[in-house]
GROMACS .gro file of C-alpha atoms in nm:
model
  461
    1MET     CA    1 -26.616   3.773 -14.306
    2ALA     CA    2 -26.256   3.881 -14.330
    3ILE     CA    3 -26.005   3.710 -14.103
    4ARG     CA    4 -25.823   3.977 -13.905
    5SER     CA    5 -25.566   3.751 -13.736
    6LEU     CA    6 -25.243   3.700 -13.930
    7THR     CA    7 -25.189   3.366 -13.757
    8ALA     CA    8 -25.542   3.254 -13.846
    9ARG     CA    9 -25.492   3.362 -14.209
   10VAL     CA   10 -25.167   3.168 -14.248
   11LEU     CA   11 -25.312   2.864 -14.072
   12ALA     CA   12 -25.628   2.878 -14.285
   13VAL     CA   13 -25.437   2.908 -14.615
   14SER     CA   14 -25.180   2.641 -14.527
   15THR     CA   15 -25.445   2.406 -14.391
   16GLY     CA   16 -25.667   2.457 -14.696
   17TRP     CA   17 -25.377   2.397 -14.933
   18ALA     CA   18 -25.264   2.087 -14.740
   19VAL     CA   19 -25.617   1.940 -14.745
   20VAL     CA   20 -25.659   2.009 -15.118
   21ALA     CA   21 -25.313   1.869 -15.192
   22LEU     CA   22 -25.376   1.551 -14.992
   23VAL     CA   23 -25.714   1.498 -15.157
   24VAL     CA   24 -25.565   1.547 -15.504
   25ILE     CA   25 -25.273   1.316 -15.420
   26GLY     CA   26 -25.515   1.053 -15.288
   27VAL     CA   27 -25.733   1.073 -15.600
   28VAL     CA   28 -25.432   1.057 -15.836
   29ILE     CA   29 -25.272   0.763 -15.652
   30SER     CA   30 -25.604   0.578 -15.643
   31ALA     CA   31 -25.656   0.637 -16.016
   32LEU     CA   32 -25.302   0.521 -16.096
   33TYR     CA   33 -25.344   0.214 -15.877
   34ARG     CA   34 -25.674   0.132 -16.047
   35GLN     CA   35 -25.512   0.161 -16.389
   36GLY     CA   36 -25.224  -0.061 -16.281
   37SER     CA   37 -25.456  -0.315 -16.118
   38GLU     CA   38 -25.679  -0.337 -16.424
   39ARG     CA   39 -25.377  -0.373 -16.649
   40GLY     CA   40 -25.239  -0.646 -16.421
   41PHE     CA   41 -25.580  -0.818 -16.414
   42GLN     CA   42 -25.588  -0.822 -16.793
   43ASP     CA   43 -25.232  -0.955 -16.804
   44LEU     CA   44 -25.336  -1.235 -16.568
   45LEU     CA   45 -25.635  -1.322 -16.789
   46ARG     CA   46 -25.411  -1.312 -17.099
   47ALA     CA   47 -25.164  -1.550 -16.938
   48GLN     CA   48 -25.440  -1.788 -16.839
   49LEU     CA   49 -25.592  -1.758 -17.188
   50TYR     CA   50 -25.270  -1.876 -17.352
   51ASN     CA   51 -25.235  -2.153 -17.096
   52VAL     CA   52 -25.574  -2.277 -17.209
   53ILE     CA   53 -25.471  -2.243 -17.576
   54ASN     CA   54 -25.156  -2.451 -17.513
   55SER     CA   55 -25.363  -2.719 -17.338
   56ILE     CA   56 -25.623  -2.772 -17.614
   57SER     CA   57 -25.576  -2.966 -17.936
   58VAL     CA   58 -25.783  -3.155 -18.195
   59GLY     CA   59 -25.810  -3.526 -18.119
   60GLU     CA   60 -25.795  -3.822 -18.359
   61ASN     CA   61 -26.171  -3.830 -18.380
   62GLY     CA   62 -26.180  -3.463 -18.485
   63SER     CA   63 -26.307  -3.324 -18.156
   64LEU     CA   64 -26.158  -3.086 -17.910
   65SER     CA   65 -25.948  -3.246 -17.641
   66GLY     CA   66 -25.738  -3.135 -17.348
   67SER     CA   67 -25.773  -3.047 -16.984
   68PRO     CA   68 -25.621  -2.709 -16.893
   69GLN     CA   69 -25.456  -2.699 -16.551
   70LEU     CA   70 -25.441  -2.331 -16.459
   71GLY     CA   71 -25.335  -2.386 -16.098
   72ASP     CA   72 -25.639  -2.200 -15.962
   73LEU     CA   73 -25.915  -2.384 -15.778
   74ARG     CA   74 -26.166  -2.116 -15.869
   75PHE     CA   75 -26.185  -2.258 -16.223
   76SER     CA   76 -26.311  -2.585 -16.077
   77GLN     CA   77 -26.550  -2.445 -15.816
   78PRO     CA   78 -26.903  -2.360 -15.940
   79GLN     CA   79 -27.032  -2.005 -15.985
   80THR     CA   80 -26.702  -1.838 -15.883
   81GLY     CA   81 -26.688  -1.603 -16.181
   82TRP     CA   82 -26.366  -1.765 -16.305
   83TYR     CA   83 -26.426  -1.964 -16.625
   84TRP     CA   84 -26.257  -2.084 -16.941
   85ILE     CA   85 -26.448  -2.173 -17.257
   86VAL     CA   86 -26.331  -2.324 -17.587
   87GLU     CA   87 -26.586  -2.313 -17.874
   88PRO     CA   88 -26.529  -2.442 -18.227
   89ILE     CA   89 -26.598  -2.195 -18.506
   90GLY     CA   90 -26.666  -2.222 -18.875
   91GLU     CA   91 -26.718  -2.573 -19.015
   92PHE     CA   92 -26.549  -2.726 -18.711
   93ASN     CA   93 -26.856  -2.899 -18.567
   94THR     CA   94 -26.774  -3.046 -18.228
   95PRO     CA   95 -26.896  -2.990 -17.869
   96PRO     CA   96 -26.728  -2.703 -17.681
   97LEU     CA   97 -26.511  -2.747 -17.374
   98LEU     CA   98 -26.606  -2.563 -17.051
   99SER     CA   99 -26.455  -2.528 -16.707
  100THR     CA  100 -26.639  -2.707 -16.430
  101SER     CA  101 -26.699  -2.370 -16.259
  102LEU     CA  102 -26.939  -2.269 -16.540
  103GLY     CA  103 -27.121  -2.603 -16.557
  104THR     CA  104 -27.388  -2.610 -16.826
  105ALA     CA  105 -27.455  -2.236 -16.812
  106LYS     CA  106 -27.374  -2.005 -17.096
  107LEU     CA  107 -27.161  -1.690 -17.064
  108PRO     CA  108 -27.309  -1.386 -17.247
  109ILE     CA  109 -27.092  -1.263 -17.533
  110VAL     CA  110 -27.043  -0.902 -17.642
  111SER     CA  111 -27.055  -0.868 -18.019
  112VAL     CA  112 -26.740  -0.798 -18.216
  113ASP     CA  113 -26.903  -0.480 -18.349
  114GLU     CA  114 -26.919  -0.339 -17.998
  115VAL     CA  115 -26.571  -0.453 -17.888
  116PRO     CA  116 -26.351  -0.540 -18.189
  117PHE     CA  117 -26.026  -0.736 -18.176
  118ASP     CA  118 -25.704  -0.539 -18.140
  119ILE     CA  119 -25.389  -0.577 -18.350
  120ARG     CA  120 -25.292  -0.882 -18.143
  121TYR     CA  121 -25.630  -1.032 -18.228
  122GLU     CA  122 -25.739  -1.009 -17.867
  123ARG     CA  123 -26.027  -0.833 -17.704
  124PHE     CA  124 -26.132  -0.762 -17.347
  125TYR     CA  125 -26.480  -0.676 -17.231
  126THR     CA  126 -26.696  -0.684 -16.920
  127THR     CA  127 -27.017  -0.882 -16.895
  128GLU     CA  128 -27.239  -1.044 -16.633
  129ASP     CA  129 -27.238  -1.421 -16.589
  130PRO     CA  130 -27.559  -1.620 -16.527
  131PHE     CA  131 -27.493  -1.605 -16.152
  132GLY     CA  132 -27.483  -1.228 -16.126
  133ASN     CA  133 -27.103  -1.182 -16.115
  134GLN     CA  134 -26.940  -0.901 -16.309
  135VAL     CA  135 -26.663  -1.070 -16.505
  136GLU     CA  136 -26.379  -0.950 -16.727
  137VAL     CA  137 -26.344  -1.165 -17.040
  138ALA     CA  138 -26.026  -1.215 -17.243
  139GLU     CA  139 -26.101  -1.361 -17.588
  140THR     CA  140 -25.911  -1.466 -17.898
  141GLU     CA  141 -25.949  -1.707 -18.193
  142VAL     CA  142 -25.683  -1.964 -18.287
  143VAL     CA  143 -25.636  -2.214 -18.575
  144LEU     CA  144 -25.552  -2.547 -18.410
  145ASP     CA  145 -25.413  -2.764 -18.694
  146ILE     CA  146 -25.309  -2.766 -19.055
  147GLU     CA  147 -25.658  -2.870 -19.158
  148GLY     CA  148 -25.791  -2.529 -19.056
  149HIS     CA  149 -25.984  -2.627 -18.749
  150ALA     CA  150 -26.030  -2.308 -18.545
  151ALA     CA  151 -26.172  -2.236 -18.204
  152ARG     CA  152 -26.265  -1.932 -17.996
  153PHE     CA  153 -26.094  -1.920 -17.655
  154ARG     CA  154 -26.233  -1.719 -17.366
  155VAL     CA  155 -26.113  -1.684 -17.009
  156ALA     CA  156 -26.322  -1.489 -16.759
  157GLY     CA  157 -26.217  -1.348 -16.422
  158ASN     CA  158 -26.439  -1.214 -16.145
  159ARG     CA  159 -26.406  -0.832 -16.125
  160ASN     CA  160 -26.524  -0.836 -15.765
  161VAL     CA  161 -26.177  -0.958 -15.674
  162LEU     CA  162 -26.025  -0.663 -15.857
  163GLU     CA  163 -26.266  -0.411 -15.705
  164ALA     CA  164 -26.211  -0.554 -15.354
  165ASP     CA  165 -25.837  -0.516 -15.397
  166ILE     CA  166 -25.876  -0.157 -15.520
  167ASP     CA  167 -26.116  -0.073 -15.235
  168ARG     CA  168 -25.876  -0.217 -14.979
  169PHE     CA  169 -25.588  -0.017 -15.122
  170THR     CA  170 -25.800   0.302 -15.132
  171ARG     CA  171 -25.908   0.252 -14.770
  172ASN     CA  172 -25.550   0.196 -14.651
  173LEU     CA  173 -25.433   0.492 -14.858
  174THR     CA  174 -25.703   0.715 -14.703
  175ILE     CA  175 -25.603   0.610 -14.353
  176ALA     CA  176 -25.235   0.666 -14.425
  177LEU     CA  177 -25.291   1.007 -14.586
  178SER     CA  178 -25.525   1.111 -14.304
  179ILE     CA  179 -25.267   1.022 -14.040
  180PHE     CA  180 -24.994   1.192 -14.242
  181GLY     CA  181 -25.218   1.492 -14.306
  182LEU     CA  182 -25.315   1.537 -13.942
  183GLY     CA  183 -24.953   1.504 -13.836
  184GLY     CA  184 -24.845   1.743 -14.108
  185LEU     CA  185 -25.113   1.996 -14.015
  186GLY     CA  186 -25.012   1.979 -13.650
  187MET     CA  187 -24.646   2.027 -13.735
  188ASN     CA  188 -24.740   2.303 -13.978
  189ALA     CA  189 -24.941   2.482 -13.707
  190LEU     CA  190 -24.652   2.455 -13.461
  191THR     CA  191 -24.411   2.586 -13.723
  192ILE     CA  192 -24.635   2.882 -13.806
  193LEU     CA  193 -24.695   2.967 -13.441
  194PHE     CA  194 -24.323   2.944 -13.371
  195GLY     CA  195 -24.241   3.154 -13.679
  196LEU     CA  196 -24.495   3.424 -13.589
  197LYS     CA  197 -24.403   3.433 -13.221
  198PRO     CA  198 -24.183   3.745 -13.269
  199LEU     CA  199 -24.492   3.933 -13.394
  200ASP     CA  200 -24.665   3.844 -13.067
  201GLN     CA  201 -24.362   3.987 -12.888
  202VAL     CA  202 -24.404   4.309 -13.089
  203ARG     CA  203 -24.774   4.319 -12.992
  204ARG     CA  204 -24.691   4.283 -12.623
  205SER     CA  205 -24.428   4.556 -12.651
  206LEU     CA  206 -24.683   4.789 -12.814
  207GLU     CA  207 -24.931   4.713 -12.535
  208LYS     CA  208 -24.666   4.811 -12.281
  209ILE     CA  209 -24.620   5.141 -12.466
  210ARG     CA  210 -24.997   5.204 -12.461
  211THR     CA  211 -25.018   5.127 -12.090
  212GLY     CA  212 -24.720   5.348 -12.014
  213GLU     CA  213 -24.499   5.061 -11.891
  214SER     CA  214 -24.245   5.124 -12.167
  215GLU     CA  215 -24.154   5.402 -12.408
  216ARG     CA  216 -23.990   5.190 -12.681
  217LEU     CA  217 -24.016   4.857 -12.857
  218ASP     CA  218 -23.766   4.657 -12.658
  219GLY     CA  219 -23.648   4.306 -12.739
  220ALA     CA  220 -23.433   4.098 -12.972
  221PHE     CA  221 -23.633   4.065 -13.293
  222PRO     CA  222 -23.555   3.859 -13.609
  223ARG     CA  223 -23.390   4.032 -13.903
  224GLU     CA  224 -23.723   4.057 -14.087
  225ILE     CA  225 -23.891   4.240 -13.796
  226GLN     CA  226 -23.603   4.444 -13.657
  227PRO     CA  227 -23.637   4.719 -13.926
  228LEU     CA  228 -24.006   4.755 -13.831
  229ALA     CA  229 -23.915   4.785 -13.463
  230ASN     CA  230 -23.648   5.043 -13.548
  231GLU     CA  231 -23.895   5.251 -13.751
  232VAL     CA  232 -24.159   5.236 -13.475
  233ASN     CA  233 -23.900   5.347 -13.218
  234ALA     CA  234 -23.790   5.627 -13.449
  235LEU     CA  235 -24.153   5.734 -13.493
  236ILE     CA  236 -24.209   5.735 -13.115
  237ASP     CA  237 -23.891   5.939 -13.063
  238SER     CA  238 -23.993   6.184 -13.335
  239ASN     CA  239 -24.343   6.218 -13.189
  240ARG     CA  240 -24.197   6.277 -12.844
  241ARG     CA  241 -23.965   6.547 -12.978
  242ILE     CA  242 -24.254   6.718 -13.156
  243VAL     CA  243 -24.464   6.716 -12.839
  244GLU     CA  244 -24.178   6.848 -12.627
  245ARG     CA  245 -24.102   7.118 -12.884
  246ALA     CA  246 -24.468   7.222 -12.894
  247ARG     CA  247 -24.485   7.234 -12.516
  248MET     CA  248 -24.167   7.438 -12.499
  249GLN     CA  249 -24.300   7.686 -12.756
  250VAL     CA  250 -24.631   7.705 -12.571
  251GLY     CA  251 -24.447   7.776 -12.247
  252ASN     CA  252 -24.225   8.037 -12.409
  253LEU     CA  253 -24.521   8.214 -12.567
  254ALA     CA  254 -24.723   8.202 -12.246
  255HIS     CA  255 -24.427   8.344 -12.051
  256SER     CA  256 -24.367   8.621 -12.307
  257LEU     CA  257 -24.734   8.729 -12.296
  258LYS     CA  258 -24.779   8.694 -11.922
  259THR     CA  259 -24.597   9.012 -11.827
  260PRO     CA  260 -24.757   9.247 -12.088
  261ILE     CA  261 -25.107   9.126 -11.999
  262ALA     CA  262 -25.034   9.160 -11.627
  263VAL     CA  263 -24.915   9.517 -11.685
  264LEU     CA  264 -25.236   9.599 -11.873
  265LEU     CA  265 -25.446   9.453 -11.590
  266ASN     CA  266 -25.254   9.653 -11.325
  267GLU     CA  267 -25.281   9.975 -11.525
  268ALA     CA  268 -25.652   9.913 -11.574
  269ARG     CA  269 -25.704   9.913 -11.197
  270VAL     CA  270 -25.565  10.271 -11.154
  271LEU     CA  271 -25.760  10.417 -11.445
  272GLU     CA  272 -26.100  10.566 -11.417
  273VAL     CA  273 -26.374  10.311 -11.373
  274PRO     CA  274 -26.533  10.310 -11.719
  275HIS     CA  275 -26.207  10.300 -11.911
  276GLY     CA  276 -26.023  10.082 -11.660
  277GLU     CA  277 -26.303   9.826 -11.651
  278LEU     CA  278 -26.308   9.812 -12.031
  279ILE     CA  279 -25.932   9.757 -12.050
  280ARG     CA  280 -25.949   9.494 -11.776
  281MET     CA  281 -26.224   9.304 -11.955
  282GLN     CA  282 -26.036   9.315 -12.283
  283ALA     CA  283 -25.713   9.204 -12.116
  284ASP     CA  284 -25.898   8.914 -11.955
  285ALA     CA  285 -26.041   8.820 -12.293
  286MET     CA  286 -25.691   8.841 -12.445
  287GLN     CA  287 -25.552   8.616 -12.173
  288THR     CA  288 -25.831   8.360 -12.219
  289GLN     CA  289 -25.804   8.357 -12.598
  290VAL     CA  290 -25.426   8.324 -12.590
  291GLN     CA  291 -25.461   8.030 -12.352
  292SER     CA  292 -25.725   7.878 -12.578
  293TYR     CA  293 -25.511   7.895 -12.890
  294LEU     CA  294 -25.203   7.775 -12.705
  295SER     CA  295 -25.401   7.475 -12.583
  296ARG     CA  296 -25.517   7.400 -12.935
  297ALA     CA  297 -25.161   7.417 -13.065
  298ARG     CA  298 -25.041   7.186 -12.791
  299ILE     CA  299 -25.322   6.935 -12.853
  300ALA     CA  300 -25.263   6.939 -13.230
  301ALA     CA  301 -24.893   6.869 -13.170
  302GLN     CA  302 -24.961   6.558 -12.963
  303ARG     CA  303 -25.281   6.439 -13.138
  304GLY     CA  304 -25.277   6.067 -13.206
  305SER     CA  305 -24.986   6.007 -12.971
  306VAL     CA  306 -25.008   5.681 -12.781
  307LEU     CA  307 -24.853   5.869 -12.486
  308ALA     CA  308 -25.167   6.082 -12.429
  309ARG     CA  309 -25.323   5.894 -12.137
  310THR     CA  310 -25.505   6.005 -11.824
  311GLU     CA  311 -25.657   5.784 -11.557
  312ALA     CA  312 -26.014   5.909 -11.524
  313GLN     CA  313 -26.090   5.833 -11.158
  314PRO     CA  314 -25.796   6.014 -10.992
  315ALA     CA  315 -25.813   6.315 -11.225
  316LEU     CA  316 -26.186   6.366 -11.177
  317GLU     CA  317 -26.164   6.316 -10.801
  318ARG     CA  318 -25.904   6.596 -10.781
  319ILE     CA  319 -26.128   6.833 -10.979
  320VAL     CA  320 -26.432   6.750 -10.763
  321ARG     CA  321 -26.234   6.808 -10.442
  322VAL     CA  322 -26.133   7.153 -10.566
  323MET     CA  323 -26.492   7.238 -10.662
  324ARG     CA  324 -26.617   7.127 -10.321
  325ARG     CA  325 -26.372   7.361 -10.149
  326LEU     CA  326 -26.470   7.650 -10.379
  327ASN     CA  327 -26.843   7.581 -10.342
  328PRO     CA  328 -26.897   7.443  -9.990
  329GLU     CA  329 -27.269   7.512 -10.009
  330LYS     CA  330 -27.312   7.279 -10.312
  331GLU     CA  331 -27.310   6.900 -10.319
  332PHE     CA  332 -27.101   6.719 -10.584
  333SER     CA  333 -27.150   6.352 -10.681
  334LEU     CA  334 -26.899   6.148 -10.884
  335SER     CA  335 -26.953   5.814 -11.060
  336VAL     CA  336 -26.696   5.653 -11.293
  337HIS     CA  337 -26.771   5.328 -11.475
  338PRO     CA  338 -26.582   5.112 -11.553
  339ALA     CA  339 -26.323   5.136 -11.281
  340GLY     CA  340 -25.968   5.188 -11.403
  341LEU     CA  341 -26.086   5.377 -11.711
  342VAL     CA  342 -25.805   5.553 -11.900
  343LEU     CA  343 -25.885   5.845 -12.131
  344ALA     CA  344 -25.681   5.901 -12.446
  345MET     CA  345 -25.628   6.268 -12.351
  346GLU     CA  346 -25.367   6.481 -12.180
  347GLN     CA  347 -25.440   6.531 -11.810
  348GLN     CA  348 -25.429   6.911 -11.851
  349ASP     CA  349 -25.697   6.894 -12.122
  350VAL     CA  350 -25.919   6.670 -11.910
  351GLU     CA  351 -25.889   6.908 -11.616
  352GLU     CA  352 -25.956   7.215 -11.832
  353THR     CA  353 -26.266   7.077 -12.005
  354VAL     CA  354 -26.424   6.917 -11.698
  355GLY     CA  355 -26.322   7.210 -11.478
  356ASN     CA  356 -26.491   7.461 -11.710
  357LEU     CA  357 -26.814   7.261 -11.720
  358LEU     CA  358 -26.815   7.197 -11.344
  359GLU     CA  359 -26.752   7.565 -11.278
  360ASN     CA  360 -27.051   7.660 -11.494
  361ALA     CA  361 -27.269   7.394 -11.328
  362ALA     CA  362 -27.168   7.505 -10.978
  363ARG     CA  363 -27.235   7.868 -11.069
  364TYR     CA  364 -27.599   7.802 -11.165
  365ALA     CA  365 -27.689   7.492 -10.959
  366ARG     CA  366 -27.920   7.535 -10.660
  367ASP     CA  367 -27.791   7.246 -10.448
  368HIS     CA  368 -27.647   6.956 -10.644
  369VAL     CA  369 -27.405   6.882 -10.932
  370TRP     CA  370 -27.363   6.530 -11.073
  371LEU     CA  371 -27.056   6.409 -11.263
  372SER     CA  372 -27.072   6.062 -11.421
  373VAL     CA  373 -26.873   5.860 -11.675
  374LYS     CA  374 -27.013   5.556 -11.858
  375PRO     CA  375 -26.943   5.365 -12.183
  376ALA     CA  376 -27.088   5.521 -12.498
  377SER     CA  377 -27.391   5.362 -12.664
  378GLU     CA  378 -27.370   5.190 -13.003
  379GLU     CA  379 -27.509   5.499 -13.176
  380GLU     CA  380 -27.259   5.728 -13.006
  381ARG     CA  381 -26.972   5.483 -13.066
  382SER     CA  382 -27.045   5.476 -13.440
  383LYS     CA  383 -26.909   5.831 -13.464
  384GLU     CA  384 -26.565   5.683 -13.529
  385PRO     CA  385 -26.574   5.301 -13.569
  386GLY     CA  386 -26.273   5.111 -13.442
  387ARG     CA  387 -26.225   5.328 -13.131
  388GLU     CA  388 -26.366   5.306 -12.782
  389TRP     CA  389 -26.559   5.601 -12.639
  390VAL     CA  390 -26.714   5.706 -12.310
  391VAL     CA  391 -26.975   5.967 -12.226
  392LEU     CA  392 -26.889   6.212 -11.946
  393GLN     CA  393 -27.201   6.388 -11.815
  394ILE     CA  394 -27.221   6.693 -11.590
  395GLU     CA  395 -27.571   6.775 -11.462
  396ASP     CA  396 -27.704   7.040 -11.228
  397ASP     CA  397 -28.038   7.124 -11.070
  398GLY     CA  398 -28.030   7.489 -11.175
  399PRO     CA  399 -28.270   7.676 -11.405
  400GLY     CA  400 -28.124   7.512 -11.718
  401LEU     CA  401 -28.137   7.644 -12.074
  402TYR     CA  402 -28.383   7.619 -12.359
  403PRO     CA  403 -28.276   7.515 -12.710
  404ASP     CA  404 -28.246   7.873 -12.841
  405GLN     CA  405 -28.042   7.969 -12.535
  406ILE     CA  406 -27.817   7.663 -12.582
  407ALA     CA  407 -27.748   7.761 -12.942
  408LEU     CA  408 -27.657   8.115 -12.828
  409ALA     CA  409 -27.440   7.987 -12.540
  410MET     CA  410 -27.235   7.772 -12.775
  411LYS     CA  411 -27.134   8.078 -12.980
  412ARG     CA  412 -26.787   8.202 -12.904
  413GLY     CA  413 -26.780   8.496 -12.660
  414LYS     CA  414 -27.156   8.496 -12.595
  415ARG     CA  415 -27.278   8.524 -12.234
  416LEU     CA  416 -27.639   8.469 -12.131
  417ASP     CA  417 -27.592   8.614 -11.781
  418GLU     CA  418 -27.387   8.935 -11.776
  419SER     CA  419 -27.424   8.955 -11.397
  420LYS     CA  420 -27.190   8.660 -11.350
  421PRO     CA  421 -26.814   8.696 -11.409
  422GLY     CA  422 -26.656   8.541 -11.719
  423THR     CA  423 -26.562   8.597 -12.080
  424GLY     CA  424 -26.814   8.373 -12.256
  425LEU     CA  425 -26.533   8.158 -12.395
  426GLY     CA  426 -26.557   7.857 -12.158
  427LEU     CA  427 -26.794   7.641 -12.362
  428SER     CA  428 -26.617   7.734 -12.684
  429ILE     CA  429 -26.283   7.631 -12.536
  430VAL     CA  430 -26.427   7.301 -12.413
  431SER     CA  431 -26.579   7.228 -12.754
  432GLU     CA  432 -26.251   7.306 -12.930
  433ILE     CA  433 -26.045   7.089 -12.696
  434VAL     CA  434 -26.268   6.781 -12.725
  435GLY     CA  435 -26.296   6.844 -13.100
  436GLU     CA  436 -25.920   6.812 -13.130
  437TYR     CA  437 -25.959   6.461 -12.985
  438GLN     CA  438 -26.242   6.386 -13.235
  439GLY     CA  439 -26.490   6.404 -12.948
  440SER     CA  440 -26.794   6.628 -12.909
  441LEU     CA  441 -26.984   6.850 -12.663
  442GLU     CA  442 -27.363   6.850 -12.637
  443LEU     CA  443 -27.588   7.057 -12.411
  444CYS     CA  444 -27.949   6.969 -12.335
  445ARG     CA  445 -28.213   7.042 -12.075
  446ARG     CA  446 -28.281   6.783 -11.808
  447ASP     CA  447 -28.635   6.652 -11.772
  448GLU     CA  448 -28.616   6.730 -11.399
  449GLY     CA  449 -28.487   7.078 -11.470
  450GLY     CA  450 -28.134   7.201 -11.495
  451LEU     CA  451 -27.871   7.153 -11.762
  452ARG     CA  452 -27.695   6.840 -11.885
  453ALA     CA  453 -27.356   6.867 -12.059
  454LYS     CA  454 -27.244   6.552 -12.242
  455LEU     CA  455 -26.883   6.500 -12.353
  456LEU     CA  456 -26.794   6.217 -12.593
  457LEU     CA  457 -26.431   6.132 -12.510
  458PRO     CA  458 -26.188   5.869 -12.650
  459VAL     CA  459 -26.066   5.579 -12.440
  460ALA     CA  460 -25.710   5.450 -12.438
  461VAL     CA  461 -25.706   5.075 -12.509
   0.00000   0.00000   0.00000
């Protein structure tokens, strides 16, 4: 799953890199220490080997003689894994000399074919002594006198000592790197959070713009973020100018058409009934259509603006109060959930859409009209993922409509009941207005009878 938080991304990448780097550093240092320890262990065995060589000679009776003093008690304690051995080779037939730590046991020898001598005529190999110790053996062959008596010298050291030293170093290194890593990760997290703090300030400023507390990105931002803040402020100013210009043009056009349409309506009243009624109806239709297209132009000009916000509860309560005064014989119920809901629509558009639908419901309802707002379901919310939606429902207990009648009523200018006043444009206007906000209008028959109008409207977050 993708990480959506910038802070979490930076922390995850830096933490991952730090962990990998520390692990690699630990492995490399451990490997280097092992190489150095093994090289030092071999140097120690080599030094002890030549100490033994310098301590051994051929006696007057032709046998090996000498008592090496290596300064290490482990060569005199039994089964320690530290031994020295001197064996005659060739025609030199005499008993070998052994350290007291080996006693009468024999140390296994690796053949020269498996581990040959190097250019210094030395060889090192690992074997297991009779007591189960893994030992490192340093071996060479030396001619002892001018008569050609030669002997093979071997010194063995217990590798458990070497491995214990390496394990101890690795354990201490792991503890040190872990402490350093945890401290480094903590400091790294603090540095990242401190470095990204201005972005959190930008987020809070944008939230204030959405909630209407501010109209600009205010604050002292770092040099890297200040250009972004300037561009956002310029975009907000440009959007505000476009909205104001559209509203001014809408007002100018409405004012310029108001007088001619009013004249036509007045003239229609003094004409003969058939012709006057026709002109009046057409003038009413002209007035309604002009208002419809002006509303669409205004909505298109401000579409997507973060400044389009209307608190649902107060706006709907005002509309319901008006409808109650106009229809005192009808009962109106209002339910808004959640409380404090804010619609991402202009107040005028909310009042026009809901007012149209409530007017229709009141016209055909017998006794009761219900207006409710609730969060949209998952299926309804999937219309445009990433946004929040609510469903506004207006229901009445009137005769209702059947599916074929609903399809006809949704057509522009169509009226099912010619006995009632109107132009047949109300539902079309409502559908166009909510469509400009990417919402939708749906009509259906209630199971209890009557009509249900459902509006899918965007929520300001």
